[in-house]
Amino acid sequence: MDSITPLNHPRKAWLALLLGLFLPGLGQIYNGQLNRAAWFMLGFWVFGIPLLGLLVRYFPDEWTASLMLGSIGLALIIWLLGCLDAFIQARYRADYHAAAWQGAGTYLFLILLVTVCLFPLLAQQIRKHWIEPFRIPSASMEPALIAGDFIYADKHYNCLGCEPSMQRGDIITFTYPNNRSMGYIKRVIGLPGDQIKIRGQTVTVNNTALTVASTRQQGAVVVQERYEQRQWPVIWKNPRAVLPVTEVTVPAGQIFVLGDNRSNSNDSRYFGTVPLADVTGRARQVWFSYNSELGGLQWDRVGLVLH
């Protein structure tokens, strides 16, 4: 009886490298090294954004930028090592006999499975429960945030068992009450049951005026506000602007929010209080900032912790 000799399919080093660039671990699959492929895939996905999302929940805000750079850098190193490993291993497989499943269809299927299904699902899970990036489009939160800031919002916030609990002075993200397809970012001024009064530049919470100091800068009024142990700056760029007089007791299950740029902000003075159920996260840190009107990249804001 005649025997059948498997066809020799030497691995091409350049193709292994290219596949590894498309998807971490795919070059090892091309080389028939499934165990090595699994380790490189796990290393890339675990030490990337998922690790960052987990770490920022347990480390101080000041560490967020360093953790982000470290986790992304580690993921890139694992990716590049995987590509290099696939390239080197392929060169030792001149006498390789490919399995029946090793073909262009398998590699294309894996690329589509990860990029179209698995990666979007992972990204959605991270954005929903861990951290979510935002770009600030307007000046309504100056001076804390400027147009062009890119921030991370902590999604482990305003939920059962979340610590710390919501506090006055927190900068939060929430669903805009008048258009639920839009996300807003403002500062929490009043919690459920608080009595809020706003007349001119004076904001009072539970009969306590928030203003502790004010100065004039180029026609604007910069005010330092404080409630209990929290303090933050706000700005009135147009001190003479006619703004609504507000006097309200925050209903149960609601919060009262204001923009820090008080004469240029659409906030609870206009659209009312925000349901706690619509609060989606707490802004923690600026990780990048680009504003063409200010000259481009704002290096001094990169890594800025938000208070």
PDB file of C-alpha atoms in Angstrom:
ATOM      1  CA  MET A   1       0.000   0.000   0.000  1.00  0.00           C
ATOM      2  CA  ASP A   2       1.334   3.387  -0.957  1.00  0.00           C
ATOM      3  CA  SER A   3       1.815   5.893   1.904  1.00  0.00           C
ATOM      4  CA  ILE A   4       0.827   9.526   1.652  1.00  0.00           C
ATOM      5  CA  THR A   5       3.489  12.062   2.600  1.00  0.00           C
ATOM      6  CA  PRO A   6       2.189  15.388   4.006  1.00  0.00           C
ATOM      7  CA  LEU A   7       3.044  18.362   1.851  1.00  0.00           C
ATOM      8  CA  ASN A   8       5.815  20.584   3.119  1.00  0.00           C
ATOM      9  CA  HIS A   9       4.671  24.149   3.816  1.00  0.00           C
ATOM     10  CA  PRO A  10       7.602  26.145   5.206  1.00  0.00           C
ATOM     11  CA  ARG A  11       6.544  29.096   7.270  1.00  0.00           C
ATOM     12  CA  LYS A  12       7.263  32.497   5.797  1.00  0.00           C
ATOM     13  CA  ALA A  13       8.854  34.769   8.398  1.00  0.00           C
ATOM     14  CA  TRP A  14       7.517  37.960   6.821  1.00  0.00           C
ATOM     15  CA  LEU A  15       3.966  36.559   6.797  1.00  0.00           C
ATOM     16  CA  ALA A  16       4.203  35.485  10.451  1.00  0.00           C
ATOM     17  CA  LEU A  17       5.342  39.013  11.328  1.00  0.00           C
ATOM     18  CA  LEU A  18       2.531  40.595   9.310  1.00  0.00           C
ATOM     19  CA  LEU A  19      -0.122  38.398  10.914  1.00  0.00           C
ATOM     20  CA  GLY A  20       1.267  39.246  14.352  1.00  0.00           C
ATOM     21  CA  LEU A  21       0.936  42.944  13.534  1.00  0.00           C
ATOM     22  CA  PHE A  22      -2.693  42.441  12.540  1.00  0.00           C
ATOM     23  CA  LEU A  23      -3.524  40.588  15.735  1.00  0.00           C
ATOM     24  CA  PRO A  24      -1.293  39.646  18.719  1.00  0.00           C
ATOM     25  CA  GLY A  25      -0.742  35.865  18.730  1.00  0.00           C
ATOM     26  CA  LEU A  26      -1.900  35.326  15.159  1.00  0.00           C
ATOM     27  CA  GLY A  27       1.676  34.851  13.979  1.00  0.00           C
ATOM     28  CA  GLN A  28       2.093  32.013  16.503  1.00  0.00           C
ATOM     29  CA  ILE A  29      -1.134  30.403  15.230  1.00  0.00           C
ATOM     30  CA  TYR A  30       0.305  30.580  11.714  1.00  0.00           C
ATOM     31  CA  ASN A  31       3.379  28.762  13.071  1.00  0.00           C
ATOM     32  CA  GLY A  32       1.186  26.100  14.675  1.00  0.00           C
ATOM     33  CA  GLN A  33       2.130  27.189  18.228  1.00  0.00           C
ATOM     34  CA  LEU A  34      -1.287  27.481  19.822  1.00  0.00           C
ATOM     35  CA  ASN A  35      -0.030  27.610  23.422  1.00  0.00           C
ATOM     36  CA  ARG A  36       2.371  30.468  22.667  1.00  0.00           C
ATOM     37  CA  ALA A  37      -0.401  32.239  20.756  1.00  0.00           C
ATOM     38  CA  ALA A  38      -2.715  32.017  23.777  1.00  0.00           C
ATOM     39  CA  TRP A  39      -0.107  33.542  26.100  1.00  0.00           C
ATOM     40  CA  PHE A  40       0.653  36.455  23.781  1.00  0.00           C
ATOM     41  CA  MET A  41      -3.048  37.128  23.225  1.00  0.00           C
ATOM     42  CA  LEU A  42      -3.821  37.023  26.936  1.00  0.00           C
ATOM     43  CA  GLY A  43      -0.811  39.179  27.756  1.00  0.00           C
ATOM     44  CA  PHE A  44      -1.788  41.855  25.260  1.00  0.00           C
ATOM     45  CA  TRP A  45      -5.460  42.029  26.215  1.00  0.00           C
ATOM     46  CA  VAL A  46      -5.007  41.670  29.984  1.00  0.00           C
ATOM     47  CA  PHE A  47      -2.131  44.160  30.351  1.00  0.00           C
ATOM     48  CA  GLY A  48      -3.790  46.796  28.171  1.00  0.00           C
ATOM     49  CA  ILE A  49      -6.879  48.855  28.948  1.00  0.00           C
ATOM     50  CA  PRO A  50      -8.521  46.170  31.146  1.00  0.00           C
ATOM     51  CA  LEU A  51      -5.605  46.349  33.588  1.00  0.00           C
ATOM     52  CA  LEU A  52      -5.799  50.153  33.574  1.00  0.00           C
ATOM     53  CA  GLY A  53      -9.535  50.048  34.243  1.00  0.00           C
ATOM     54  CA  LEU A  54      -8.976  47.756  37.200  1.00  0.00           C
ATOM     55  CA  LEU A  55      -6.040  49.666  38.691  1.00  0.00           C
ATOM     56  CA  VAL A  56      -7.575  53.152  38.581  1.00  0.00           C
ATOM     57  CA  ARG A  57     -10.324  51.954  40.912  1.00  0.00           C
ATOM     58  CA  TYR A  58      -7.839  51.195  43.695  1.00  0.00           C
ATOM     59  CA  PHE A  59      -5.031  53.735  43.245  1.00  0.00           C
ATOM     60  CA  PRO A  60      -4.988  57.501  43.915  1.00  0.00           C
ATOM     61  CA  ASP A  61      -6.070  59.859  41.148  1.00  0.00           C
ATOM     62  CA  GLU A  62      -2.519  61.171  40.861  1.00  0.00           C
ATOM     63  CA  TRP A  63      -1.410  57.764  39.590  1.00  0.00           C
ATOM     64  CA  THR A  64      -3.904  57.512  36.717  1.00  0.00           C
ATOM     65  CA  ALA A  65      -1.696  59.028  33.993  1.00  0.00           C
ATOM     66  CA  SER A  66       1.305  56.896  34.992  1.00  0.00           C
ATOM     67  CA  LEU A  67      -0.838  53.762  35.175  1.00  0.00           C
ATOM     68  CA  MET A  68      -2.296  54.514  31.757  1.00  0.00           C
ATOM     69  CA  LEU A  69       1.113  54.980  30.146  1.00  0.00           C
ATOM     70  CA  GLY A  70       2.502  51.944  31.943  1.00  0.00           C
ATOM     71  CA  SER A  71      -0.326  49.578  30.980  1.00  0.00           C
ATOM     72  CA  ILE A  72      -0.458  50.730  27.364  1.00  0.00           C
ATOM     73  CA  GLY A  73       3.341  50.582  27.133  1.00  0.00           C
ATOM     74  CA  LEU A  74       3.395  47.049  28.550  1.00  0.00           C
ATOM     75  CA  ALA A  75       0.695  45.939  26.104  1.00  0.00           C
ATOM     76  CA  LEU A  76       2.675  47.374  23.172  1.00  0.00           C
ATOM     77  CA  ILE A  77       5.852  45.638  24.352  1.00  0.00           C
ATOM     78  CA  ILE A  78       4.003  42.297  24.525  1.00  0.00           C
ATOM     79  CA  TRP A  79       2.578  42.935  21.050  1.00  0.00           C
ATOM     80  CA  LEU A  80       6.003  43.707  19.563  1.00  0.00           C
ATOM     81  CA  LEU A  81       7.605  40.745  21.335  1.00  0.00           C
ATOM     82  CA  GLY A  82       4.868  38.535  19.901  1.00  0.00           C
ATOM     83  CA  CYS A  83       5.626  39.801  16.399  1.00  0.00           C
ATOM     84  CA  LEU A  84       9.352  39.246  16.873  1.00  0.00           C
ATOM     85  CA  ASP A  85       8.778  35.778  18.335  1.00  0.00           C
ATOM     86  CA  ALA A  86       6.531  34.809  15.398  1.00  0.00           C
ATOM     87  CA  PHE A  87       9.158  36.044  12.924  1.00  0.00           C
ATOM     88  CA  ILE A  88      11.997  34.116  14.587  1.00  0.00           C
ATOM     89  CA  GLN A  89      10.007  30.916  15.110  1.00  0.00           C
ATOM     90  CA  ALA A  90       8.853  30.918  11.475  1.00  0.00           C
ATOM     91  CA  ARG A  91      12.457  30.880  10.274  1.00  0.00           C
ATOM     92  CA  TYR A  92      12.998  27.558  12.103  1.00  0.00           C
ATOM     93  CA  ARG A  93      10.034  25.941  10.357  1.00  0.00           C
ATOM     94  CA  ALA A  94      11.416  25.190   6.908  1.00  0.00           C
ATOM     95  CA  ASP A  95      10.063  21.614   7.115  1.00  0.00           C
ATOM     96  CA  TYR A  96       6.678  22.568   8.555  1.00  0.00           C
ATOM     97  CA  HIS A  97       3.604  20.550   7.604  1.00  0.00           C
ATOM     98  CA  ALA A  98       0.519  22.757   7.900  1.00  0.00           C
ATOM     99  CA  ALA A  99      -2.632  21.363   9.517  1.00  0.00           C
ATOM    100  CA  ALA A 100      -5.855  21.216   7.540  1.00  0.00           C
ATOM    101  CA  TRP A 101      -7.312  24.195   9.424  1.00  0.00           C
ATOM    102  CA  GLN A 102      -4.322  26.464   8.731  1.00  0.00           C
ATOM    103  CA  GLY A 103      -5.427  28.558   5.809  1.00  0.00           C
ATOM    104  CA  ALA A 104      -6.318  32.101   4.815  1.00  0.00           C
ATOM    105  CA  GLY A 105      -9.948  31.593   5.826  1.00  0.00           C
ATOM    106  CA  THR A 106      -8.993  30.685   9.407  1.00  0.00           C
ATOM    107  CA  TYR A 107      -6.766  33.736   9.840  1.00  0.00           C
ATOM    108  CA  LEU A 108      -9.345  36.082   8.326  1.00  0.00           C
ATOM    109  CA  PHE A 109     -12.039  34.584  10.568  1.00  0.00           C
ATOM    110  CA  LEU A 110      -9.916  35.145  13.703  1.00  0.00           C
ATOM    111  CA  ILE A 111      -9.151  38.740  12.720  1.00  0.00           C
ATOM    112  CA  LEU A 112     -12.857  39.476  12.133  1.00  0.00           C
ATOM    113  CA  LEU A 113     -13.907  37.631  15.308  1.00  0.00           C
ATOM    114  CA  VAL A 114     -11.612  39.724  17.500  1.00  0.00           C
ATOM    115  CA  THR A 115     -11.945  43.115  15.785  1.00  0.00           C
ATOM    116  CA  VAL A 116     -15.684  42.968  15.042  1.00  0.00           C
ATOM    117  CA  CYS A 117     -17.008  40.949  18.008  1.00  0.00           C
ATOM    118  CA  LEU A 118     -14.665  40.391  20.943  1.00  0.00           C
ATOM    119  CA  PHE A 119     -12.869  43.751  21.021  1.00  0.00           C
ATOM    120  CA  PRO A 120     -16.093  45.849  20.751  1.00  0.00           C
ATOM    121  CA  LEU A 121     -17.695  43.758  23.512  1.00  0.00           C
ATOM    122  CA  LEU A 122     -14.645  44.216  25.749  1.00  0.00           C
ATOM    123  CA  ALA A 123     -14.528  47.946  25.019  1.00  0.00           C
ATOM    124  CA  GLN A 124     -18.251  48.263  25.776  1.00  0.00           C
ATOM    125  CA  GLN A 125     -17.838  46.429  29.080  1.00  0.00           C
ATOM    126  CA  ILE A 126     -14.928  48.649  30.112  1.00  0.00           C
ATOM    127  CA  ARG A 127     -16.744  51.863  29.137  1.00  0.00           C
ATOM    128  CA  LYS A 128     -19.879  50.780  30.973  1.00  0.00           C
ATOM    129  CA  HIS A 129     -18.394  49.524  34.228  1.00  0.00           C
ATOM    130  CA  TRP A 130     -14.756  50.694  34.579  1.00  0.00           C
ATOM    131  CA  ILE A 131     -13.544  53.825  32.819  1.00  0.00           C
ATOM    132  CA  GLU A 132     -14.736  55.899  29.879  1.00  0.00           C
ATOM    133  CA  PRO A 133     -12.840  58.528  27.884  1.00  0.00           C
ATOM    134  CA  PHE A 134     -14.430  61.858  26.972  1.00  0.00           C
ATOM    135  CA  ARG A 135     -13.391  64.932  25.016  1.00  0.00           C
ATOM    136  CA  ILE A 136     -14.477  68.290  26.423  1.00  0.00           C
ATOM    137  CA  PRO A 137     -16.032  70.306  23.542  1.00  0.00           C
ATOM    138  CA  SER A 138     -16.791  73.631  25.270  1.00  0.00           C
ATOM    139  CA  ALA A 139     -15.618  76.105  27.899  1.00  0.00           C
ATOM    140  CA  SER A 140     -18.561  75.590  30.286  1.00  0.00           C
ATOM    141  CA  MET A 141     -16.330  73.940  32.933  1.00  0.00           C
ATOM    142  CA  GLU A 142     -13.463  76.442  32.896  1.00  0.00           C
ATOM    143  CA  PRO A 143     -11.152  76.782  34.723  1.00  0.00           C
ATOM    144  CA  ALA A 144     -11.165  73.104  35.811  1.00  0.00           C
ATOM    145  CA  LEU A 145     -11.629  71.881  32.232  1.00  0.00           C
ATOM    146  CA  ILE A 146     -10.975  73.652  28.944  1.00  0.00           C
ATOM    147  CA  ALA A 147     -12.180  72.878  25.439  1.00  0.00           C
ATOM    148  CA  GLY A 148      -9.946  70.190  23.972  1.00  0.00           C
ATOM    149  CA  ASP A 149      -9.258  68.330  27.220  1.00  0.00           C
ATOM    150  CA  PHE A 150      -9.453  64.548  27.034  1.00  0.00           C
ATOM    151  CA  ILE A 151     -10.448  63.012  30.340  1.00  0.00           C
ATOM    152  CA  TYR A 152     -11.141  59.686  31.988  1.00  0.00           C
ATOM    153  CA  ALA A 153     -14.366  59.197  33.932  1.00  0.00           C
ATOM    154  CA  ASP A 154     -14.495  56.571  36.672  1.00  0.00           C
ATOM    155  CA  LYS A 155     -17.611  54.453  36.072  1.00  0.00           C
ATOM    156  CA  HIS A 156     -17.343  52.749  39.471  1.00  0.00           C
ATOM    157  CA  TYR A 157     -19.310  55.632  40.939  1.00  0.00           C
ATOM    158  CA  ASN A 158     -22.862  56.289  42.094  1.00  0.00           C
ATOM    159  CA  CYS A 159     -23.583  52.571  42.413  1.00  0.00           C
ATOM    160  CA  LEU A 160     -24.379  50.057  45.142  1.00  0.00           C
ATOM    161  CA  GLY A 161     -21.233  49.522  47.218  1.00  0.00           C
ATOM    162  CA  CYS A 162     -19.233  52.222  45.418  1.00  0.00           C
ATOM    163  CA  GLU A 163     -16.756  54.171  47.538  1.00  0.00           C
ATOM    164  CA  PRO A 164     -16.471  57.020  48.160  1.00  0.00           C
ATOM    165  CA  SER A 165     -20.079  58.154  47.903  1.00  0.00           C
ATOM    166  CA  MET A 166     -21.102  61.176  45.862  1.00  0.00           C
ATOM    167  CA  GLN A 167     -19.997  64.477  47.390  1.00  0.00           C
ATOM    168  CA  ARG A 168     -20.634  68.139  46.729  1.00  0.00           C
ATOM    169  CA  GLY A 169     -17.810  69.390  44.540  1.00  0.00           C
ATOM    170  CA  ASP A 170     -17.454  66.209  42.470  1.00  0.00           C
ATOM    171  CA  ILE A 171     -17.153  66.731  38.712  1.00  0.00           C
ATOM    172  CA  ILE A 172     -19.533  64.220  37.170  1.00  0.00           C
ATOM    173  CA  THR A 173     -20.718  62.969  33.801  1.00  0.00           C
ATOM    174  CA  PHE A 174     -24.427  62.407  33.264  1.00  0.00           C
ATOM    175  CA  THR A 175     -27.127  62.041  30.648  1.00  0.00           C
ATOM    176  CA  TYR A 176     -28.504  65.423  29.563  1.00  0.00           C
ATOM    177  CA  PRO A 177     -32.158  65.519  30.705  1.00  0.00           C
ATOM    178  CA  ASN A 178     -33.445  67.275  27.563  1.00  0.00           C
ATOM    179  CA  ASN A 179     -31.633  65.026  25.087  1.00  0.00           C
ATOM    180  CA  ARG A 180     -30.759  61.552  26.293  1.00  0.00           C
ATOM    181  CA  SER A 181     -28.392  60.988  23.386  1.00  0.00           C
ATOM    182  CA  MET A 182     -26.023  63.616  24.845  1.00  0.00           C
ATOM    183  CA  GLY A 183     -23.608  63.383  27.752  1.00  0.00           C
ATOM    184  CA  TYR A 184     -22.922  66.388  29.989  1.00  0.00           C
ATOM    185  CA  ILE A 185     -20.245  67.183  32.538  1.00  0.00           C
ATOM    186  CA  LYS A 186     -20.820  69.547  35.492  1.00  0.00           C
ATOM    187  CA  ARG A 187     -19.993  69.953  39.166  1.00  0.00           C
ATOM    188  CA  VAL A 188     -22.257  68.646  41.929  1.00  0.00           C
ATOM    189  CA  ILE A 189     -23.432  71.547  44.100  1.00  0.00           C
ATOM    190  CA  GLY A 190     -26.480  70.123  45.841  1.00  0.00           C
ATOM    191  CA  LEU A 191     -27.418  66.636  47.065  1.00  0.00           C
ATOM    192  CA  PRO A 192     -30.960  65.365  47.758  1.00  0.00           C
ATOM    193  CA  GLY A 193     -32.676  67.586  50.348  1.00  0.00           C
ATOM    194  CA  ASP A 194     -30.207  70.495  50.008  1.00  0.00           C
ATOM    195  CA  GLN A 195     -31.551  74.035  49.819  1.00  0.00           C
ATOM    196  CA  ILE A 196     -29.937  75.953  46.940  1.00  0.00           C
ATOM    197  CA  LYS A 197     -30.088  79.727  46.477  1.00  0.00           C
ATOM    198  CA  ILE A 198     -28.336  81.612  43.667  1.00  0.00           C
ATOM    199  CA  ARG A 199     -28.471  85.378  43.406  1.00  0.00           C
ATOM    200  CA  GLY A 200     -25.953  87.036  41.153  1.00  0.00           C
ATOM    201  CA  GLN A 201     -22.552  85.531  41.924  1.00  0.00           C
ATOM    202  CA  THR A 202     -23.573  84.269  45.356  1.00  0.00           C
ATOM    203  CA  VAL A 203     -24.334  80.560  45.613  1.00  0.00           C
ATOM    204  CA  THR A 204     -25.726  79.343  48.933  1.00  0.00           C
ATOM    205  CA  VAL A 205     -26.135  75.708  49.992  1.00  0.00           C
ATOM    206  CA  ASN A 206     -28.103  75.014  53.178  1.00  0.00           C
ATOM    207  CA  ASN A 207     -27.759  78.693  54.167  1.00  0.00           C
ATOM    208  CA  THR A 208     -23.966  78.530  53.767  1.00  0.00           C
ATOM    209  CA  ALA A 209     -22.408  80.781  51.102  1.00  0.00           C
ATOM    210  CA  LEU A 210     -19.871  78.888  49.006  1.00  0.00           C
ATOM    211  CA  THR A 211     -17.695  81.929  48.211  1.00  0.00           C
ATOM    212  CA  VAL A 212     -14.558  82.232  50.354  1.00  0.00           C
ATOM    213  CA  ALA A 213     -12.533  84.606  48.140  1.00  0.00           C
ATOM    214  CA  SER A 214     -12.835  86.435  44.809  1.00  0.00           C
ATOM    215  CA  THR A 215     -10.479  88.333  42.528  1.00  0.00           C
ATOM    216  CA  ARG A 216     -10.783  90.191  39.224  1.00  0.00           C
ATOM    217  CA  GLN A 217      -8.713  88.992  36.275  1.00  0.00           C
ATOM    218  CA  GLN A 218      -8.995  90.764  32.897  1.00  0.00           C
ATOM    219  CA  GLY A 219     -12.603  91.751  33.457  1.00  0.00           C
ATOM    220  CA  ALA A 220     -13.663  88.355  34.805  1.00  0.00           C
ATOM    221  CA  VAL A 221     -14.337  87.445  38.429  1.00  0.00           C
ATOM    222  CA  VAL A 222     -12.549  84.333  39.729  1.00  0.00           C
ATOM    223  CA  VAL A 223     -14.207  82.904  42.828  1.00  0.00           C
ATOM    224  CA  GLN A 224     -12.940  80.298  45.252  1.00  0.00           C
ATOM    225  CA  GLU A 225     -15.823  78.206  46.532  1.00  0.00           C
ATOM    226  CA  ARG A 226     -15.789  75.810  49.464  1.00  0.00           C
ATOM    227  CA  TYR A 227     -18.222  73.509  51.162  1.00  0.00           C
ATOM    228  CA  GLU A 228     -16.974  71.678  54.246  1.00  0.00           C
ATOM    229  CA  GLN A 229     -13.593  70.144  53.236  1.00  0.00           C
ATOM    230  CA  ARG A 230     -13.938  70.598  49.450  1.00  0.00           C
ATOM    231  CA  GLN A 231     -12.737  73.692  47.585  1.00  0.00           C
ATOM    232  CA  TRP A 232     -12.731  74.596  43.882  1.00  0.00           C
ATOM    233  CA  PRO A 233     -12.389  77.708  41.653  1.00  0.00           C
ATOM    234  CA  VAL A 234     -15.131  79.058  39.381  1.00  0.00           C
ATOM    235  CA  ILE A 235     -15.168  81.962  36.962  1.00  0.00           C
ATOM    236  CA  TRP A 236     -17.714  84.611  36.004  1.00  0.00           C
ATOM    237  CA  LYS A 237     -16.415  85.852  32.633  1.00  0.00           C
ATOM    238  CA  ASN A 238     -19.339  88.223  32.263  1.00  0.00           C
ATOM    239  CA  PRO A 239     -20.108  89.468  35.797  1.00  0.00           C
ATOM    240  CA  ARG A 240     -22.869  91.765  34.513  1.00  0.00           C
ATOM    241  CA  ALA A 241     -24.779  89.008  32.719  1.00  0.00           C
ATOM    242  CA  VAL A 242     -28.438  88.764  33.712  1.00  0.00           C
ATOM    243  CA  LEU A 243     -28.858  85.242  35.082  1.00  0.00           C
ATOM    244  CA  PRO A 244     -31.913  83.550  36.604  1.00  0.00           C
ATOM    245  CA  VAL A 245     -32.497  83.809  40.339  1.00  0.00           C
ATOM    246  CA  THR A 246     -32.622  80.259  41.648  1.00  0.00           C
ATOM    247  CA  GLU A 247     -34.131  79.020  44.869  1.00  0.00           C
ATOM    248  CA  VAL A 248     -34.866  75.317  45.095  1.00  0.00           C
ATOM    249  CA  THR A 249     -34.870  72.374  47.475  1.00  0.00           C
ATOM    250  CA  VAL A 250     -33.280  69.426  45.697  1.00  0.00           C
ATOM    251  CA  PRO A 251     -35.867  66.616  45.457  1.00  0.00           C
ATOM    252  CA  ALA A 252     -35.184  63.095  46.703  1.00  0.00           C
ATOM    253  CA  GLY A 253     -33.196  61.069  44.173  1.00  0.00           C
ATOM    254  CA  GLN A 254     -31.932  64.217  42.420  1.00  0.00           C
ATOM    255  CA  ILE A 255     -28.830  66.428  42.432  1.00  0.00           C
ATOM    256  CA  PHE A 256     -28.181  70.059  41.517  1.00  0.00           C
ATOM    257  CA  VAL A 257     -25.271  70.757  39.149  1.00  0.00           C
ATOM    258  CA  LEU A 258     -23.491  73.890  37.932  1.00  0.00           C
ATOM    259  CA  GLY A 259     -20.792  74.585  35.378  1.00  0.00           C
ATOM    260  CA  ASP A 260     -17.661  76.265  36.727  1.00  0.00           C
ATOM    261  CA  ASN A 261     -17.875  78.889  33.975  1.00  0.00           C
ATOM    262  CA  ARG A 262     -20.946  80.323  35.671  1.00  0.00           C
ATOM    263  CA  SER A 263     -21.964  82.955  33.107  1.00  0.00           C
ATOM    264  CA  ASN A 264     -21.561  80.500  30.191  1.00  0.00           C
ATOM    265  CA  SER A 265     -23.031  77.178  31.251  1.00  0.00           C
ATOM    266  CA  ASN A 266     -26.251  75.305  30.605  1.00  0.00           C
ATOM    267  CA  ASP A 267     -26.877  73.625  33.952  1.00  0.00           C
ATOM    268  CA  SER A 268     -29.493  73.071  36.690  1.00  0.00           C
ATOM    269  CA  ARG A 269     -30.364  76.765  36.682  1.00  0.00           C
ATOM    270  CA  TYR A 270     -31.960  76.114  33.284  1.00  0.00           C
ATOM    271  CA  PHE A 271     -32.822  72.410  32.932  1.00  0.00           C
ATOM    272  CA  GLY A 272     -33.478  71.621  36.584  1.00  0.00           C
ATOM    273  CA  THR A 273     -32.109  68.924  38.837  1.00  0.00           C
ATOM    274  CA  VAL A 274     -30.568  65.687  37.516  1.00  0.00           C
ATOM    275  CA  PRO A 275     -31.805  62.222  38.547  1.00  0.00           C
ATOM    276  CA  LEU A 276     -29.168  60.224  40.389  1.00  0.00           C
ATOM    277  CA  ALA A 277     -29.946  57.352  38.023  1.00  0.00           C
ATOM    278  CA  ASP A 278     -28.629  59.474  35.117  1.00  0.00           C
ATOM    279  CA  VAL A 279     -25.195  60.043  36.678  1.00  0.00           C
ATOM    280  CA  THR A 280     -22.713  57.921  34.720  1.00  0.00           C
ATOM    281  CA  GLY A 281     -19.298  58.621  36.244  1.00  0.00           C
ATOM    282  CA  ARG A 282     -16.856  60.922  38.022  1.00  0.00           C
ATOM    283  CA  ALA A 283     -14.229  62.831  36.049  1.00  0.00           C
ATOM    284  CA  ARG A 284     -10.819  61.938  37.460  1.00  0.00           C
ATOM    285  CA  GLN A 285      -7.975  63.218  35.323  1.00  0.00           C
ATOM    286  CA  VAL A 286      -6.969  64.981  32.114  1.00  0.00           C
ATOM    287  CA  TRP A 287      -4.797  62.566  30.127  1.00  0.00           C
ATOM    288  CA  PHE A 288      -4.391  64.716  26.991  1.00  0.00           C
ATOM    289  CA  SER A 289      -5.231  68.267  25.970  1.00  0.00           C
ATOM    290  CA  TYR A 290      -5.190  69.991  22.587  1.00  0.00           C
ATOM    291  CA  ASN A 291      -6.631  73.438  21.964  1.00  0.00           C
ATOM    292  CA  SER A 292      -5.759  75.160  18.685  1.00  0.00           C
ATOM    293  CA  GLU A 293      -6.834  78.580  20.009  1.00  0.00           C
ATOM    294  CA  LEU A 294      -4.293  78.267  22.832  1.00  0.00           C
ATOM    295  CA  GLY A 295      -1.485  77.111  20.555  1.00  0.00           C
ATOM    296  CA  GLY A 296      -2.054  73.375  20.253  1.00  0.00           C
ATOM    297  CA  LEU A 297      -0.915  70.734  22.718  1.00  0.00           C
ATOM    298  CA  GLN A 298      -1.268  71.859  26.351  1.00  0.00           C
ATOM    299  CA  TRP A 299       1.558  69.975  28.069  1.00  0.00           C
ATOM    300  CA  ASP A 300       0.876  71.564  31.450  1.00  0.00           C
ATOM    301  CA  ARG A 301      -2.585  69.932  31.538  1.00  0.00           C
ATOM    302  CA  VAL A 302      -1.487  66.375  30.719  1.00  0.00           C
ATOM    303  CA  GLY A 303      -1.963  64.308  33.894  1.00  0.00           C
ATOM    304  CA  LEU A 304      -3.918  67.060  35.676  1.00  0.00           C
ATOM    305  CA  VAL A 305      -5.972  65.617  38.545  1.00  0.00           C
ATOM    306  CA  LEU A 306      -9.505  67.021  38.717  1.00  0.00           C
ATOM    307  CA  HIS A 307     -10.829  68.301  42.034  1.00  0.00           C
TER     308      HIS A 307
END
